[in-house]
Tab-separated table of C-alpha atoms in Angstrom:
chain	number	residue	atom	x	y	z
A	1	UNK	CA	153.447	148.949	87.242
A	2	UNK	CA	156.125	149.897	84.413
A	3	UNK	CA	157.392	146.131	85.210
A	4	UNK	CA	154.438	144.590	84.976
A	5	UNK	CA	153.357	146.066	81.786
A	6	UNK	CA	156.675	145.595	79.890
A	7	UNK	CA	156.795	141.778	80.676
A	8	UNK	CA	153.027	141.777	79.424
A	9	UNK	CA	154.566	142.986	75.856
A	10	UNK	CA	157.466	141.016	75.945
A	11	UNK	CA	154.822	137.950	76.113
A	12	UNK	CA	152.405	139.342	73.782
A	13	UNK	CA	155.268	140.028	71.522
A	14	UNK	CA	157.212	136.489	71.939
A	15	UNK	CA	153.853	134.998	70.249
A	16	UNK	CA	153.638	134.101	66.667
A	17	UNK	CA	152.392	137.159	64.544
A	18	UNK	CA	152.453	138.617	60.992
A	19	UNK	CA	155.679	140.339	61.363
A	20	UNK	CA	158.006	136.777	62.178
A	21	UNK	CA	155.488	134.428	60.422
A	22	UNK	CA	156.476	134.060	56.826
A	23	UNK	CA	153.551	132.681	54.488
A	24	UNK	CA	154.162	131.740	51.042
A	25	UNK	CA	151.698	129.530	48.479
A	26	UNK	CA	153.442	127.777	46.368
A	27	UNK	CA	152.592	127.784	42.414
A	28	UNK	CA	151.536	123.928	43.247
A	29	UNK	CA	149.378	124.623	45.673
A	30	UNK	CA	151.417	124.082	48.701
A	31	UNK	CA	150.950	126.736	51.758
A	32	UNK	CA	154.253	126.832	53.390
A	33	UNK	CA	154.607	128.765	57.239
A	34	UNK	CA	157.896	129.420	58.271
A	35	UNK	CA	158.883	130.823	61.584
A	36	UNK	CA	162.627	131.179	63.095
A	37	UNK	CA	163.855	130.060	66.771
A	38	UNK	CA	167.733	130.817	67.500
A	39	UNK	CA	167.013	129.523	70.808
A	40	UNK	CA	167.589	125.957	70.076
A	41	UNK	CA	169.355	124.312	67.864
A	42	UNK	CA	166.936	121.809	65.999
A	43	UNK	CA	164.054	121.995	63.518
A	44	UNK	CA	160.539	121.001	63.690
A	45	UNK	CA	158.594	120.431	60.277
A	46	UNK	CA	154.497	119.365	60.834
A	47	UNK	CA	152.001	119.678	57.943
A	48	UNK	CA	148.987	117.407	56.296
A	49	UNK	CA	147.897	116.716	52.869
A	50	UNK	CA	144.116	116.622	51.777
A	51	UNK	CA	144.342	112.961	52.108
A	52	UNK	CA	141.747	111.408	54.851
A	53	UNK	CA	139.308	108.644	55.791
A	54	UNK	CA	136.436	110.714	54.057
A	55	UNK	CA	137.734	109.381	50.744
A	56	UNK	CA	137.460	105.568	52.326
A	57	UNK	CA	134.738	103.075	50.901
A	58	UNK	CA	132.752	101.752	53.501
A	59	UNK	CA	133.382	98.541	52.325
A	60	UNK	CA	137.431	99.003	53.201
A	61	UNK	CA	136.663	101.180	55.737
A	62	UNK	CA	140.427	102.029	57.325
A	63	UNK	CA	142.177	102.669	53.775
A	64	UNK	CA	143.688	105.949	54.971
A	65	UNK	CA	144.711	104.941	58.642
A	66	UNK	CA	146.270	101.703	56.693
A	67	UNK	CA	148.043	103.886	53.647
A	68	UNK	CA	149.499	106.003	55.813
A	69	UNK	CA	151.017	103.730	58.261
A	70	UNK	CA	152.517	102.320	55.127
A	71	UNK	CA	154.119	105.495	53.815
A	72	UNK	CA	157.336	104.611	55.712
A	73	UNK	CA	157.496	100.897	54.949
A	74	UNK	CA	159.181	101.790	51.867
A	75	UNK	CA	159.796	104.249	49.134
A	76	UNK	CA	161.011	103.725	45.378
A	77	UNK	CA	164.498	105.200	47.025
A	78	UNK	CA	164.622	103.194	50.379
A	79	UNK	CA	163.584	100.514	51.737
A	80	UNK	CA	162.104	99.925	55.053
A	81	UNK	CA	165.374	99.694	56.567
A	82	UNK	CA	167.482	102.080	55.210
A	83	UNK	CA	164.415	104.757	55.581
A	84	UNK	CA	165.038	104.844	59.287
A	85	UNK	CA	168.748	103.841	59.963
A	86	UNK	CA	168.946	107.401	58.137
A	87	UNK	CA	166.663	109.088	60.298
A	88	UNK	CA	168.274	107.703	63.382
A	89	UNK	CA	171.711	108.386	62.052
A	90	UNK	CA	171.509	111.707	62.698
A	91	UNK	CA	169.062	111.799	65.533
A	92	UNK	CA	166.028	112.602	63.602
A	93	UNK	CA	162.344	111.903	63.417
A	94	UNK	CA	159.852	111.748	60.986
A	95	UNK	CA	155.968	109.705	61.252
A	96	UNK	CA	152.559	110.082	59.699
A	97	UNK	CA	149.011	109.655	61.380
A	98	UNK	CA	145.470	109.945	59.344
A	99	UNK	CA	142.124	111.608	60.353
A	100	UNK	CA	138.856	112.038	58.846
A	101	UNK	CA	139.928	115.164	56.491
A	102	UNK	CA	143.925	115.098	56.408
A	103	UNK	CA	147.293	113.014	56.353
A	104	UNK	CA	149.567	114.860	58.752
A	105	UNK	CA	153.156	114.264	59.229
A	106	UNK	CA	155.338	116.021	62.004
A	107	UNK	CA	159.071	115.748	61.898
A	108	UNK	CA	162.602	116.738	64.103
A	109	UNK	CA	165.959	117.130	63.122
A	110	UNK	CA	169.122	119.315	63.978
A	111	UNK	CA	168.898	122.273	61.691
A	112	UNK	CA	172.089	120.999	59.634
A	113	UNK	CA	169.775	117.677	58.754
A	114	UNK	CA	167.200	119.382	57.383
A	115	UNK	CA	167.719	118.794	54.129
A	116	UNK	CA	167.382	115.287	54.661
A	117	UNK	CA	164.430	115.441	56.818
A	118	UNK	CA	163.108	117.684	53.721
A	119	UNK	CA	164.140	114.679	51.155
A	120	UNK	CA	162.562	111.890	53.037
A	121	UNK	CA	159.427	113.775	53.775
A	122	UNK	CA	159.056	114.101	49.990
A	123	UNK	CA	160.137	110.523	49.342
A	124	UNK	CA	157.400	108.991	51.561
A	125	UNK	CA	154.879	111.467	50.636
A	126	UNK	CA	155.407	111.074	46.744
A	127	UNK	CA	156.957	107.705	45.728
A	128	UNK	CA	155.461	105.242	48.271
A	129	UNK	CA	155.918	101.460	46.798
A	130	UNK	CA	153.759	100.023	49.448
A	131	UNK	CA	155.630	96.225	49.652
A	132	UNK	CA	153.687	93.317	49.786
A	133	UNK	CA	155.728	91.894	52.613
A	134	UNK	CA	155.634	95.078	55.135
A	135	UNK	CA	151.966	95.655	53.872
A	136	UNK	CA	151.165	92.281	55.541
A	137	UNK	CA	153.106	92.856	58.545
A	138	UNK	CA	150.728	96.160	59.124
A	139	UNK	CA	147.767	94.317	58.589
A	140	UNK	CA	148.681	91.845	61.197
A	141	UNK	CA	149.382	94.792	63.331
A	142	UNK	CA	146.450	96.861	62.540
A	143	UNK	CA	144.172	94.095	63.077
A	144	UNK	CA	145.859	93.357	66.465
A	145	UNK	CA	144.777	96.646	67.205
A	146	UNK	CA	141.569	96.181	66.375
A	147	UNK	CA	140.848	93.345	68.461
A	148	UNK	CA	142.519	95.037	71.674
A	149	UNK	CA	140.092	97.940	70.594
A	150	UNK	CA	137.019	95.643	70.858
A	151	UNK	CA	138.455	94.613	74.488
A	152	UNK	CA	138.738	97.513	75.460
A	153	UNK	CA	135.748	99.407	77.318
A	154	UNK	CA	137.222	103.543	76.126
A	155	UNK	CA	137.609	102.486	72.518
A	156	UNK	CA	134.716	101.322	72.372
A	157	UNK	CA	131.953	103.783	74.302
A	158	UNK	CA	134.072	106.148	72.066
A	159	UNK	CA	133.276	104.619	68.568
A	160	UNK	CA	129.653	103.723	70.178
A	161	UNK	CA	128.807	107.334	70.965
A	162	UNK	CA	130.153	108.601	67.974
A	163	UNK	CA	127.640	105.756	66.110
A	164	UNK	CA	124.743	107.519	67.755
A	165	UNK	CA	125.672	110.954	67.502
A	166	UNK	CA	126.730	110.907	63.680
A	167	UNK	CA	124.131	108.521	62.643
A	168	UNK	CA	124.365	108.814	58.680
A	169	UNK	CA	126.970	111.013	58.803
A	170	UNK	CA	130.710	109.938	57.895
A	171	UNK	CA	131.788	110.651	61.403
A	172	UNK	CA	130.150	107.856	62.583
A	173	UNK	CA	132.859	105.338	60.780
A	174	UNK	CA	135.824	104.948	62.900
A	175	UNK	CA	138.651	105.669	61.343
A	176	UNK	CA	140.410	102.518	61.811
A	177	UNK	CA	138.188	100.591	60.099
A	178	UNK	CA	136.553	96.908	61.172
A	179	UNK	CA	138.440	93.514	60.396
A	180	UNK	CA	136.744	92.907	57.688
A	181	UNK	CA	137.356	95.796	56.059
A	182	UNK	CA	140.633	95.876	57.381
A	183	UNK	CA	141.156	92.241	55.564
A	184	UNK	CA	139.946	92.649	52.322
A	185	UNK	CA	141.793	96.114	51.663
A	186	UNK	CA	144.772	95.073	48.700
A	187	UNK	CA	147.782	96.297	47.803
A	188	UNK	CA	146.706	97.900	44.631
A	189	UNK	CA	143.786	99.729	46.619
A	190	UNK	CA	146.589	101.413	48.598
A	191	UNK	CA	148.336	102.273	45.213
A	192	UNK	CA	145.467	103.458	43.737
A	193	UNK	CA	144.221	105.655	47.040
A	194	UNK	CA	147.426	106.935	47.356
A	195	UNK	CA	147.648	107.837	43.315
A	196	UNK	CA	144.317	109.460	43.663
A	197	UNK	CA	144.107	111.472	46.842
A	198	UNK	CA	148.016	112.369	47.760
A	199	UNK	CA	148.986	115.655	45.665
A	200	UNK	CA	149.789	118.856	46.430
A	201	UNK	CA	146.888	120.975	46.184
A	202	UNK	CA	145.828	121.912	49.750
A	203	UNK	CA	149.076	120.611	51.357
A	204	UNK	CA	150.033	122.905	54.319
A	205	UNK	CA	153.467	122.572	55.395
A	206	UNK	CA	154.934	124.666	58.526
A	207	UNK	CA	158.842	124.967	59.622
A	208	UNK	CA	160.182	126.286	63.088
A	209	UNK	CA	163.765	126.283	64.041
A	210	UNK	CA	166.824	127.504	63.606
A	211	UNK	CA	166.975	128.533	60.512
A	212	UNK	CA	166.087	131.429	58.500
A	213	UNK	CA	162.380	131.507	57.429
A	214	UNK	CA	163.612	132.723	53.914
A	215	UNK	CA	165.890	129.694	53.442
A	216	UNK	CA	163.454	127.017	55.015
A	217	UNK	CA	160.918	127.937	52.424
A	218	UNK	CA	163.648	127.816	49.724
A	219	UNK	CA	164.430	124.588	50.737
A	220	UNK	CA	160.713	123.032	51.109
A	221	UNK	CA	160.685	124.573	47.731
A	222	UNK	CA	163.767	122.658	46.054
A	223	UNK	CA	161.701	119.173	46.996
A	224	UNK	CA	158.262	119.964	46.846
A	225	UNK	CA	157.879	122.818	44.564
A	226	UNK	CA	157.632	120.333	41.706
A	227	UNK	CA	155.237	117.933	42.551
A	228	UNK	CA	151.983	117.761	40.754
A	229	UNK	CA	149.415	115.495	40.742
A	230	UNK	CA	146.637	115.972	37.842
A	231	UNK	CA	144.900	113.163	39.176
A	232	UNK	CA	143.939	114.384	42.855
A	233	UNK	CA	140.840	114.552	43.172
A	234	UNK	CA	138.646	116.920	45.753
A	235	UNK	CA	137.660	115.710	49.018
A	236	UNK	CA	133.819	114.269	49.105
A	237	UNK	CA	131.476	116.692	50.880
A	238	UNK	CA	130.002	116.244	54.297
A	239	UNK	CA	126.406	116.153	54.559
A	240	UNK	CA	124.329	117.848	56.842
A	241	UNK	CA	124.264	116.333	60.258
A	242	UNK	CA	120.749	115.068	61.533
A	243	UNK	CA	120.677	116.094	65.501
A	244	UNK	CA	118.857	113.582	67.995
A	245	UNK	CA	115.598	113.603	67.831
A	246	UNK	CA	115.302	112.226	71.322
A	247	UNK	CA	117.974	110.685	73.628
A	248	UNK	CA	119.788	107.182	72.348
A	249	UNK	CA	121.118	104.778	74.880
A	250	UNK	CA	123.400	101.791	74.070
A	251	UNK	CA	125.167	100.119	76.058
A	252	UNK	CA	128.155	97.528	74.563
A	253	UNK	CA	128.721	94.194	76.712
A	254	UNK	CA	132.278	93.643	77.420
A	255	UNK	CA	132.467	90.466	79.948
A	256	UNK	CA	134.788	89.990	82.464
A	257	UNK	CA	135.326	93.719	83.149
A	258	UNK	CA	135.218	95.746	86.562
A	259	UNK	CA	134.974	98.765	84.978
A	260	UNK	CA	132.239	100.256	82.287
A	261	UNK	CA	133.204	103.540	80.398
A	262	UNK	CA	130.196	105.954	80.136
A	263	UNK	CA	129.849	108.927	77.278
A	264	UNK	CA	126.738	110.967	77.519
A	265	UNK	CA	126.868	114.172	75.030
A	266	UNK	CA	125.315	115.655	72.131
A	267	UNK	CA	126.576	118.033	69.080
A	268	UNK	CA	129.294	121.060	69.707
A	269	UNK	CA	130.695	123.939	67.793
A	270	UNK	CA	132.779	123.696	64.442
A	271	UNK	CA	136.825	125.225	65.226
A	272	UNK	CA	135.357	127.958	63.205
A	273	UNK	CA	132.317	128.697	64.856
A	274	UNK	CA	132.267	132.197	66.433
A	275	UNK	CA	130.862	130.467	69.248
A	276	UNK	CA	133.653	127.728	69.759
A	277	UNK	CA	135.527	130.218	72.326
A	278	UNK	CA	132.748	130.594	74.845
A	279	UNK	CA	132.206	126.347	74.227
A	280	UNK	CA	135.265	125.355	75.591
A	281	UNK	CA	135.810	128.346	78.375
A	282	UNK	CA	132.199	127.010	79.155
A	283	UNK	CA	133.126	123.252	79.499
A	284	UNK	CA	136.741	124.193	81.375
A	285	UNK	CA	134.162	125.416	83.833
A	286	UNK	CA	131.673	122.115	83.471
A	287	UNK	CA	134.079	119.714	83.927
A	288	UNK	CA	138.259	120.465	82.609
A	289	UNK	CA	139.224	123.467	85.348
A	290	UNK	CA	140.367	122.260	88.750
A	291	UNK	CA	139.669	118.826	89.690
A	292	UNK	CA	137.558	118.150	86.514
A	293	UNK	CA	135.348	121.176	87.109
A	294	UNK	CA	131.826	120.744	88.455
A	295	UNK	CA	131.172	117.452	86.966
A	296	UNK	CA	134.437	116.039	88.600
A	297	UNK	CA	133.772	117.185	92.167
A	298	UNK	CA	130.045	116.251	92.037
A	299	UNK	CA	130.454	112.640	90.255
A	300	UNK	CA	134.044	111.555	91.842
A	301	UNK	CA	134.621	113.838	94.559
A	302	UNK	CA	131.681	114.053	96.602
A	303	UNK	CA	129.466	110.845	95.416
A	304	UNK	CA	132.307	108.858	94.545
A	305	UNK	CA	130.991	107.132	91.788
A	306	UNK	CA	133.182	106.924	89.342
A	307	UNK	CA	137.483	106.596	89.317
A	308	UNK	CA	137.383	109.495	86.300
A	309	UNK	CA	135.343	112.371	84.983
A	310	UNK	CA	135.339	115.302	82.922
A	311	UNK	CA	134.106	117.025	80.404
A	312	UNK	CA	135.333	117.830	76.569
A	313	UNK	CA	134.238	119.631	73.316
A	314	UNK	CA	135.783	118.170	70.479
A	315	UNK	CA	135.734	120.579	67.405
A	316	UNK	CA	137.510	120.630	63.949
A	317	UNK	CA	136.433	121.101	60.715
A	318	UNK	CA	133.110	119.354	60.793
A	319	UNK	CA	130.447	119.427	63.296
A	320	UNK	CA	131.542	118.585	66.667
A	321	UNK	CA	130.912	116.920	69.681
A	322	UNK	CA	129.958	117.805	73.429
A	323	UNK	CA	130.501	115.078	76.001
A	324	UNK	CA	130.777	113.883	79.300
A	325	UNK	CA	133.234	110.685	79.852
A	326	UNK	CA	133.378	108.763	83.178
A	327	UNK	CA	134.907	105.390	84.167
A	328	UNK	CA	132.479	103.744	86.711
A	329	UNK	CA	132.015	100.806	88.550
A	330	UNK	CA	129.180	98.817	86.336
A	331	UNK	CA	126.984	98.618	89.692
A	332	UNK	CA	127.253	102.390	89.446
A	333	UNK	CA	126.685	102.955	85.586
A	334	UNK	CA	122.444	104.489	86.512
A	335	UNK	CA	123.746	106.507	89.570
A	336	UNK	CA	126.237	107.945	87.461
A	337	UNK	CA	124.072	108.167	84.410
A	338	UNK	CA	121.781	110.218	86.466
A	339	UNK	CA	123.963	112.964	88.045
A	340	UNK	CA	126.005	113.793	85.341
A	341	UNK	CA	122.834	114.950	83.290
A	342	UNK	CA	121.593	116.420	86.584
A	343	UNK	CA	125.066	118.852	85.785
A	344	UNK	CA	124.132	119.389	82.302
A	345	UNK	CA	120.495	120.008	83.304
A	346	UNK	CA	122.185	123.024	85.842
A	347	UNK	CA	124.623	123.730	83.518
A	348	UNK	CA	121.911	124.986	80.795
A	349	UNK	CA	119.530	126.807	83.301
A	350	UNK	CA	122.176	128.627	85.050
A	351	UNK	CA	125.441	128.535	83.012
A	352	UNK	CA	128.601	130.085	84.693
A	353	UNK	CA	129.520	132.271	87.686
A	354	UNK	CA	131.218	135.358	86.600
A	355	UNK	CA	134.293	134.003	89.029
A	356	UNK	CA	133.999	130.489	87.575
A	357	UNK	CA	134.311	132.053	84.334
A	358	UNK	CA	137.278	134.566	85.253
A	359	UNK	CA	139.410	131.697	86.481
A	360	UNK	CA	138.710	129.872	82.841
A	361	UNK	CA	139.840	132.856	80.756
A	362	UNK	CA	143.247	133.087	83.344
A	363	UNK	CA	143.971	129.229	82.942
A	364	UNK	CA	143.583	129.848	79.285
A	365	UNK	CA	145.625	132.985	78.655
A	366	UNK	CA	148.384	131.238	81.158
A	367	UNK	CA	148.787	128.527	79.579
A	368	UNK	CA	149.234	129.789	75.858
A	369	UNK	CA	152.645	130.445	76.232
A	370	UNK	CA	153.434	127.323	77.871
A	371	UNK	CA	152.055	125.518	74.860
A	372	UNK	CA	154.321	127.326	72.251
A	373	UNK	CA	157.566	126.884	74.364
A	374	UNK	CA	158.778	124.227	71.511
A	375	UNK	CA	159.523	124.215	68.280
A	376	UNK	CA	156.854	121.790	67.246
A	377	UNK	CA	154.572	123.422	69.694
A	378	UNK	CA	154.692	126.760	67.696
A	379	UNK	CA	154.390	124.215	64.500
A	380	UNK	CA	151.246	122.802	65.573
A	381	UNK	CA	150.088	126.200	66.250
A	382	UNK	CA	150.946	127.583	62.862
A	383	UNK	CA	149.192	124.291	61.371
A	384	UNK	CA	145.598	125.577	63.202
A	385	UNK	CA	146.083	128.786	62.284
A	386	UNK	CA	146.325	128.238	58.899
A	387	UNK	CA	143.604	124.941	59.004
A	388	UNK	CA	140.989	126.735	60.659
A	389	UNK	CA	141.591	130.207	58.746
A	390	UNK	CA	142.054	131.680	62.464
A	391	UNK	CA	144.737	134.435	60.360
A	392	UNK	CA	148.464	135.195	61.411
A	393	UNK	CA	147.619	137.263	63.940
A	394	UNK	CA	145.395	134.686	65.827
A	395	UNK	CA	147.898	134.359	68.925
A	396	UNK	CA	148.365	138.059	69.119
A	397	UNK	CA	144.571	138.455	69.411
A	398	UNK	CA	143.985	135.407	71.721
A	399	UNK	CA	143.814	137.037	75.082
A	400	UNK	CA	141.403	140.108	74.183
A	401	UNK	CA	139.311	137.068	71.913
A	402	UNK	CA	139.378	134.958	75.772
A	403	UNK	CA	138.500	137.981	77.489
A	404	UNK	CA	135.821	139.394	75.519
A	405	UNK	CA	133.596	135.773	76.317
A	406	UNK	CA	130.845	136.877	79.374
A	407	UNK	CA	128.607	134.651	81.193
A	408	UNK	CA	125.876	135.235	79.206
A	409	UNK	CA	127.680	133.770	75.965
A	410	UNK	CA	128.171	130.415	77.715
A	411	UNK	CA	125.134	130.008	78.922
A	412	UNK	CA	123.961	130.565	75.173
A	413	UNK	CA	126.264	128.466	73.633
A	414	UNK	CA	125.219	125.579	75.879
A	415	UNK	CA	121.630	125.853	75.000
A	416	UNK	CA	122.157	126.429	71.971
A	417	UNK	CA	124.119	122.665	71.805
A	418	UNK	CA	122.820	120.851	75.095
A	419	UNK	CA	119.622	119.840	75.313
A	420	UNK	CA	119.163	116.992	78.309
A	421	UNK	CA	116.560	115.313	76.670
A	422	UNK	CA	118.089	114.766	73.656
A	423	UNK	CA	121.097	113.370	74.624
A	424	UNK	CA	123.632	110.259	73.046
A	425	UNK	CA	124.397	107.671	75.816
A	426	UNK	CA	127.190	105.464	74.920
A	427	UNK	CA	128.242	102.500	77.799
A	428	UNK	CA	131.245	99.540	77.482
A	429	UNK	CA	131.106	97.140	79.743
A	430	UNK	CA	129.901	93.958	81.457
């Protein structure tokens, strides 16, 4: 028993918490979360600035997916090539990737590179040149993309359902953008996005390693501390999201294909929603735990109608979503159709088993640790704390926060979101 309940602390204690997470705001704006790791020998810096596809035009829809695939072709102090022979030099990493709200970045180094990890993070972030030469390359590329994406039966149930669900709501644009858009976005609109939306004010920056947390913030500090941009300007807001009224079905030919992709969901949870916790140990139970929970046993296991299936909420700042994915043959798209609301329709009247719901809240107690075994694991998890307002002591808390979620909270967080007849049906395919 005294065994037992000292390698319980030891866990509970190995997890990020106030007393070895150092947070410091910056007078620019900048939150900076620092966290040491003697353990290994390298460095892992993630963060995002308030830069996103909300500020896009729908008219060059894309503009933030294409600016910051551009931030490494080129800075006012190095050029595309000499940007990464440095990196690689010295074994390090450093990319950028764009979402609806944010620009985040996530870099690696040895602990004795970080400085220069540190120097070309500020580089790309702050003096971008955008070349004509690599910005055409990355159009050819991005629009490469786009036209495997409208091949391609996933992509494009996923941009499909989101269409129906978000109806007049910015998260129905896909991020990407469209070709058009795609080809009539200029150089200077990249400039000018980039002048107007990059800055430091909301910037969250997080550093794990081995290094001291007082000395990593010192040194984000000595590059970043200075930057100011008087001419950021404040994300747009959301509006308020219209729900279904009734349930939407579209389905998206795709010729030539022996296999149709099939979403059928409706709205979820915010992160922030007290509710988000019993959401996801709900849908582990619908269709993540196991063999893809209830919806994979009774759609691919025992009817075999479909090669995948499973269940997801996806939740982050703005409303979320709710769905059901499967990959079915097209003769099979109805049967499949059918049963998988037949789950939801069960799933609502009856929610979980007290057992289905105890294995849920082991799986995810069990697998916290394993998630924050890295250095840029713990990174990413500093990132959501901080993102979400979840507080330092989020980790610490986790367990009793998993525990504390009882059948009766599922069930009322899935009628509370789920309502079969209301439902957006998204199919790719021929």
């Amino acid at each position: 028993m005294c065994a037992q309940r000292k390698s319980v602390i030891l866990t509970a204690s190995s997890l990020p918490g106030p007393e070895d997470v150092h947070r410091k705001v910056l007078s620019n704006g900048i939150t900076v979360l620092c966290r040491a790791n003697f353990n290994s020998p390298s460095v892992s810096v993630h963060g995002y600035v308030e830069a996103g596809s909300l500020f896009d035009p729908d008219e060059k829809l894309g503009l933030a997916d294409f600016a910051s695939s551009a931030l490494m072709r080129g800075t006012e102090k190095h050029n595309f090539d000499s940007l990464y022979n440095e990196l690689e030099s010295v074994g390090a990493s450093l990319g950028f990737d764009s979402g609806i709200h944010t620009t985040g970045f996530h870099g690696r180094a040895l602990v004795e590179d970080l400085a220069l990890l540190l120097n070309l993070l500020s580089d790309t972030l702050r003096h971008p040149v955008f070349p004509d030469d690599e910005v055409e390359k990355l159009r050819h590329q991005l629009l490469t993309g786009l036209s495997i994406r409208a091949q391609d039966t996933s992509d494009m149930a996923d941009l499909t359902f989101d269409q129906i669900l978000f109806q007049n709501h910015p998260y129905a644009r896909p991020e990407d953008g469209f070709p058009e858009t795609i080809q009539a976005i200029t150089r200077e609109d990249l400039v000018n996005y980039h002048h107007r939306s990059f800055g430091p004010r909301g910037m969250v920056i997080a550093v794990v390693g081995a290094i001291d947390p007082k000395k990593a913030l010192n040194a984000i500090e000595r590059v970043l501390g200075d930057w100011h941009n008087p001419n950021q300007t404040d994300p747009p807001k959301m509006p308020e999201l219209d729900r279904l009224a009734t349930t939407v079905r579209r389905h998206v030919k795709i010729d030539g294909k022996s296999q149709a992709d099939l979403i059928i969901g409706t709205n979820g949870p915010r992160r922030t929603d007290e509710d988000y916790l019993a959401a996801s140990l709900g849908n582990s139970v619908l269709g993540q735990f196991g063999m893809m929970g209830r919806i994979g046993d009774s759609v691919r296991e025992k009817s075999g109608l479909a090669y995948y299936a499973y269940s997801s909420v996806s939740a982050g700042i703005g409303p979320g979503s709710w769905s059901v994915s499967a990959g079915v043959s097209p003769a099979n798209v109805q049967k499949a159709s059918d049963l998988i609301i037949k789950e939801l329709k069960r799933f609502v009247k009856a929610g979980v088993t007290r057992d289905e719901l105890t294995d849920s809240q082991a799986n995810f107690i069990g697998r916290l640790p394993l998630s924050l075994e890295s250095n840029g694991g713990v990174a990413g998890a500093l990132i959501n704390m901080e993102r979400y307002s979840l507080g330092l002591d989020y980790y610490r808390r986790y367990a009793g926060l998993v525990k504390a979620v009882a059948p009766r909270d599922v069930l009322e967080v899935a009628r509370k979101f789920i309502d079969p007849e209301r439902l957006a049906i998204a199919i790719a395919g021929s």
